Each structure stands twice: as structure tokens, then as C-alpha cells.
Coordinates of C-alpha atoms and ligand atoms in Angstrom, one line a residue:
M1 CA 0.3 17.7 -2.6
D2 CA 1.1 20.3 0.0
I3 CA 4.8 21.2 0.5
V4 CA 5.4 23.5 3.4
F5 CA 8.6 25.4 4.2
S6 CA 8.6 26.8 7.8
E7 CA 11.4 29.3 8.3
A8 CA 13.7 26.7 6.6
S9 CA 17.2 27.8 5.8
V10 CA 20.5 26.1 4.7
S11 CA 24.1 27.1 5.4
F12 CA 27.2 25.4 4.2
A13 CA 30.2 25.9 6.5
G14 CA 28.4 28.9 8.0
R15 CA 27.7 30.5 4.6
P16 CA 24.0 30.9 3.9
A17 CA 22.9 29.2 0.6
L18 CA 19.2 29.6 1.4
H19 CA 18.0 32.3 3.8
P20 CA 15.0 31.5 6.0
L21 CA 12.0 30.8 3.9
S22 CA 8.3 30.1 4.6
L23 CA 5.9 29.1 1.9
R24 CA 3.3 26.6 0.8
L25 CA 3.4 24.9 -2.6
F26 CA 0.4 23.0 -3.9
E27 CA 0.1 23.9 -7.6
R28 CA 0.5 21.3 -10.3
R29 CA 3.3 23.1 -12.3
I30 CA 5.9 25.1 -10.4
G31 CA 9.0 26.6 -11.9
I32 CA 12.2 27.6 -10.2
I33 CA 14.5 30.1 -11.8
G34 CA 17.5 32.3 -11.0
L35 CA 21.2 32.7 -11.7
N36 CA 23.8 30.0 -11.2
G37 CA 24.4 29.6 -7.5
S38 CA 21.3 31.4 -6.5
G39 CA 20.0 28.5 -4.3
K40 CA 17.6 26.7 -6.7
T41 CA 19.0 23.2 -6.3
T42 CA 19.4 23.8 -2.5
F43 CA 15.7 24.7 -2.3
A44 CA 14.6 21.7 -4.4
R45 CA 16.8 19.2 -2.5
L46 CA 15.1 20.2 0.7
I47 CA 11.8 19.0 -0.7
N48 CA 12.7 15.3 -0.9
G49 CA 15.1 15.2 2.0
L50 CA 18.3 15.0 -0.1
L51 CA 19.3 18.0 2.0
R52 CA 18.2 18.8 5.6
P53 CA 17.4 22.4 6.6
T54 CA 20.1 23.8 8.9
I55 CA 17.3 25.6 10.7
G56 CA 13.5 25.3 10.3
Q57 CA 11.3 22.6 8.8
V58 CA 10.1 21.3 5.5
T59 CA 7.1 19.0 5.2
V60 CA 5.7 17.1 2.2
G61 CA 2.1 15.9 2.5
G62 CA 2.4 16.5 6.2
L63 CA 5.6 14.3 6.5
D64 CA 8.7 15.9 8.0
T65 CA 11.6 15.6 5.5
V66 CA 14.0 14.8 8.4
K67 CA 12.0 12.6 10.7
D68 CA 10.1 10.8 7.9
E69 CA 12.9 10.9 5.4
A70 CA 12.2 7.5 3.8
A71 CA 8.5 8.1 3.4
V72 CA 9.2 11.5 1.9
R73 CA 11.6 10.0 -0.6
G74 CA 8.7 7.8 -1.7
R75 CA 6.4 10.8 -2.2
A76 CA 8.9 13.1 -3.9
G77 CA 10.9 11.8 -6.8
F78 CA 14.0 13.7 -8.0
I79 CA 15.5 13.7 -11.5
F80 CA 19.1 15.0 -11.4
Q81 CA 20.8 17.3 -13.8
N82 CA 22.8 14.4 -15.2
P83 CA 20.1 11.7 -15.1
Q84 CA 22.4 8.9 -16.3
H85 CA 24.2 9.1 -12.9
Q86 CA 21.0 8.1 -11.1
M87 CA 20.4 5.0 -13.2
I88 CA 21.8 2.1 -11.3
L89 CA 21.6 -0.9 -13.7
P90 CA 23.1 -0.9 -17.2
V91 CA 19.9 -1.9 -19.1
L92 CA 16.8 0.3 -19.1
S93 CA 14.1 -2.2 -18.3
E94 CA 16.3 -3.6 -15.5
D95 CA 16.9 -0.2 -14.1
I96 CA 13.2 0.6 -14.0
A97 CA 12.4 -2.8 -12.4
F98 CA 15.1 -2.1 -9.8
G99 CA 13.1 0.8 -8.4
L100 CA 10.3 -1.7 -7.6
K101 CA 12.5 -4.2 -5.7
N102 CA 12.0 -4.4 -1.9
R103 CA 8.3 -3.7 -2.3
R104 CA 7.1 -7.2 -1.8
L105 CA 5.8 -7.3 -5.4
S106 CA 5.7 -10.6 -7.4
K107 CA 8.0 -10.9 -10.5
E108 CA 4.9 -10.6 -12.7
E109 CA 3.8 -7.4 -11.0
I110 CA 7.2 -5.8 -11.3
S111 CA 7.3 -6.8 -15.0
A112 CA 3.8 -5.5 -15.6
R113 CA 4.5 -2.2 -14.0
T114 CA 7.8 -1.8 -15.9
D115 CA 6.0 -2.5 -19.2
A116 CA 3.3 -0.1 -18.3
V117 CA 5.6 2.8 -17.6
L118 CA 7.7 2.1 -20.7
E119 CA 4.5 2.2 -22.7
R120 CA 3.3 5.4 -20.9
F121 CA 6.4 7.2 -22.2
R122 CA 6.4 5.4 -25.5
I123 CA 9.9 4.0 -24.9
T124 CA 9.0 0.3 -25.0
H125 CA 11.4 -0.1 -28.0
L126 CA 14.3 1.1 -25.7
A127 CA 13.6 -1.5 -23.0
G128 CA 16.6 -3.7 -23.8
R129 CA 19.0 -0.8 -24.6
R130 CA 22.0 0.1 -22.5
I131 CA 21.6 3.4 -20.6
H132 CA 24.8 4.8 -21.8
E133 CA 23.7 4.2 -25.4
L134 CA 20.6 6.4 -25.1
S135 CA 20.4 9.9 -26.6
G136 CA 20.0 12.9 -24.3
G137 CA 16.2 13.0 -24.7
E138 CA 15.8 9.3 -24.3
T139 CA 17.9 9.4 -21.2
Q140 CA 15.7 12.1 -19.7
L141 CA 12.5 10.2 -20.6
A142 CA 14.1 7.0 -19.1
A143 CA 15.0 8.8 -15.9
I144 CA 11.4 10.2 -15.6
A145 CA 10.0 6.7 -16.2
S146 CA 12.4 5.1 -13.6
V147 CA 11.3 7.6 -11.0
L148 CA 7.5 7.6 -11.8
V149 CA 7.3 3.8 -11.8
T150 CA 7.7 4.0 -8.0
G151 CA 4.5 6.1 -7.8
P152 CA 5.7 9.5 -6.3
D153 CA 3.1 12.3 -5.9
V154 CA 5.5 15.0 -6.9
L155 CA 8.4 15.0 -9.4
I156 CA 11.3 17.4 -9.1
L157 CA 13.2 17.9 -12.3
D158 CA 16.6 19.7 -12.2
E159 CA 17.2 21.4 -15.6
P160 CA 15.5 18.7 -17.6
T161 CA 16.0 20.3 -21.0
N162 CA 19.7 21.1 -20.4
Q163 CA 21.8 20.0 -23.4
L164 CA 18.9 18.8 -25.5
D165 CA 18.4 19.6 -29.1
L166 CA 15.2 21.4 -30.2
K167 CA 13.3 18.1 -31.0
N168 CA 14.2 16.4 -27.7
R169 CA 13.5 19.7 -25.8
R170 CA 10.0 19.7 -27.3
L171 CA 9.5 16.1 -26.3
I172 CA 10.5 16.7 -22.7
E173 CA 8.4 19.9 -22.7
E174 CA 5.3 18.0 -23.8
T175 CA 6.0 15.1 -21.4
I176 CA 6.2 17.5 -18.5
A177 CA 3.0 19.3 -19.6
G178 CA 1.2 15.9 -19.8
L179 CA 2.2 14.6 -16.4
P180 CA -0.8 14.1 -14.1
E181 CA 1.6 14.3 -11.2
Q182 CA 2.7 17.5 -9.6
A183 CA 6.0 18.8 -11.1
I184 CA 8.6 21.2 -9.8
V185 CA 11.0 22.2 -12.5
I186 CA 14.3 24.0 -12.0
T187 CA 15.3 25.6 -15.3
H188 CA 17.3 28.2 -17.2
D189 CA 15.0 27.4 -20.2
L190 CA 12.5 30.2 -19.6
P191 CA 10.0 29.4 -22.4
L192 CA 9.6 26.0 -20.7
L193 CA 7.6 27.8 -18.0
D194 CA 4.8 29.0 -20.3
G195 CA 1.6 27.7 -18.8
F196 CA 3.1 27.0 -15.4
D197 CA 0.9 27.8 -12.4
R198 CA 3.6 29.5 -10.3
V199 CA 7.3 30.5 -10.7
L200 CA 9.7 31.1 -7.8
L201 CA 12.7 33.3 -8.5
F202 CA 15.8 32.9 -6.3
H203 CA 18.5 35.5 -6.1
E204 CA 21.5 35.2 -3.8
G205 CA 19.8 32.6 -1.6
R206 CA 16.6 34.6 -1.3
L207 CA 13.1 34.2 -2.8
E208 CA 12.9 37.4 -4.9
A209 CA 9.7 36.7 -6.7
D210 CA 6.8 34.3 -6.4
A211 CA 4.5 34.9 -9.2
A212 CA 3.0 33.8 -12.6
P213 CA 5.7 32.9 -15.2
Q214 CA 5.7 36.2 -17.1
E215 CA 5.9 38.4 -14.0
A216 CA 8.6 36.2 -12.4
V217 CA 10.7 36.3 -15.6
R218 CA 10.3 40.1 -15.9
T219 CA 11.6 40.5 -12.3
Y220 CA 14.5 38.1 -13.2
R221 CA 15.4 40.2 -16.2
R222 CA 15.2 43.4 -14.2
I223 CA 17.4 42.1 -11.4
V224 CA 20.1 40.8 -13.6
G225 CA 19.8 43.7 -16.1
C226 CA 19.3 41.5 -19.3
Ligands
ATP301 N1 27.3 20.8 -0.8 C1 27.7 22.1 -0.8 N2 28.7 22.6 -0.1 C2 29.1 23.9 -0.1 N3 28.4 24.8 -0.8 C3 27.4 24.4 -1.5 C4 27.0 23.1 -1.6 N4 25.9 23.0 -2.4 C5 25.6 24.3 -2.8 N5 26.6 25.1 -2.3 C6 26.6 26.6 -2.5 O1 25.3 27.1 -2.3 C7 25.0 28.1 -3.2 C8 23.7 27.7 -3.9 O2 23.9 26.6 -4.7 P1 22.8 25.9 -5.6 O3 23.4 24.6 -6.1 O4 21.6 25.8 -4.8 O5 22.6 26.9 -6.8 P2 21.7 26.8 -8.1 O6 20.9 28.0 -8.1 O7 21.1 25.5 -8.2 O8 22.9 26.9 -9.2 P3 23.0 26.3 -10.8 O9 22.0 27.1 -11.6 O10 24.4 26.6 -11.1 O11 22.7 24.8 -10.7 C9 26.2 28.2 -4.1 O12 27.0 29.3 -3.7 C10 26.9 26.9 -4.0 O13 28.3 27.1 -4.2

């Protein structure tokens, strides 16, 4: 899906967090890297209307993130850094089904879609588990399932491998690689970007590189001197 930034910028209390930026994203796997506080989350939040540009415009599939906010939220799903915070109901299957409420679906349809997404991520055995009892990797998978059940075209993941052990990290890496949906991934886990189509490097609120993974990471290392 086409995501278009047109001279979009964000300031907080007059301080620029993202300088004016124009670009078009359409690739299937897009990474976002940069130091803490460089503007990555600010950029990503603009895509699903969680944040409005102070100046300029962002469109997703031709929809304006400000004027068509509700429709944009349906197209672009966001998985937060601490995904347990975005899960509303205590039990996993209930939380997934909750995302389908208000869609004029029958109980049977909601149940079938919930079962299908649990199966898709091979977490059917966790359906009746309480969210706070899930491991880090299970929580991340559960959050991805909860968002994807609603059928977004693009998934935005904010540091999805943060705090995961090697095994769970691998699981999430493979899950992201296998998603048919477009995915935009903010990460400090640079090897996660292998095979990505495009990587954006932010530095002090500016887009410093827009390149293939290796080149973007090289620029990142050069800029920060590591
Ligand atoms: N709601 C807010 N109010 C005020 N300042 C903010 C707000 N959100 C972000 N900022 C500031 O904007 C800048 C960019 O923050 P952002 O969260 O986009 O960085 P980031 O690259 O995602 O960082 P990290 O890797 O630490 O998550 C920072 O200086 C941050 O303090």
C-alpha cells in the first residue's frame, strides 16, 4: 500500500521531533533505525494517525491520516513497544475477538476469525490463557494476531524483538518474514533487517539515509562512530 509523506513535520512545544519530510513507501518490508530519540516512533505514529503532522500531510492508501483518521486506523495496525498495554481484555481469545466487535459480524463469524488467526500464528493452545501470564514471545505473537485479525493492509511494529531471548527473537523474526502484509519495523536489532527491501535511518529528527539494509546500517555506524 502506498504511504505518502508530503512535507510532513512534527514539533512538540515548538521543538522539532521530525523535520519536514517527503517520501513514498510501498515496499513490503521497511525498517526504521536510529539512536534513541531520533524520531523513529514519531515518524511511525504519523502513519496510522496516532500522531498528526504539525505541518504537511500523510496519506495511507490515498486516505488522509487526519481527515480519514478512523479509516486509516483500519488500514494501518500498530504494535506498541510494550504490547501487553494494548491488549484490552484479560484472556487472549477474548482480546482477539474484541477487535472484531462493532463490525456487524455474527458471533459465529467472530469465533471463526478468532480461531483462524490463532491457528495462523500457531497459538491456539494459548487461546484461554491470561495475557499477563504469556511469555514475551507469546505476548508479541498475541499482539500481532490481535491486530491482524482486523485485516489491516500494513502492520507497524515498534521494537518487536526488544527484551526477547534468542529463541523468541527467532520466532518473531520468522513471523515477520512470513507475513503477507506490508510491515514497517522500528528496531535497534539490526540483523532483523536482513532481507528487508528498504531501511530508513533517522538522526536528530531528520532522514539521514534511505537505502538497502547494509548501506543504511553502514551510514548509521559512521554517523554514531561505532
Ligand atoms: N509526546 C511528546 N511530547 C514531547 N516530546 C516528545 C513526545 N514524543 C516524542 N518526543 C520527543 O521527540 C523526539 C523523538 O522521539 P521519538 O519517540 O520519535 O524517538 P525514537 O527514535 O522513537 O526513540 P527510541 O529509540 O528511544 O524509542 C525526542 O526528543 C522525544 O523526547
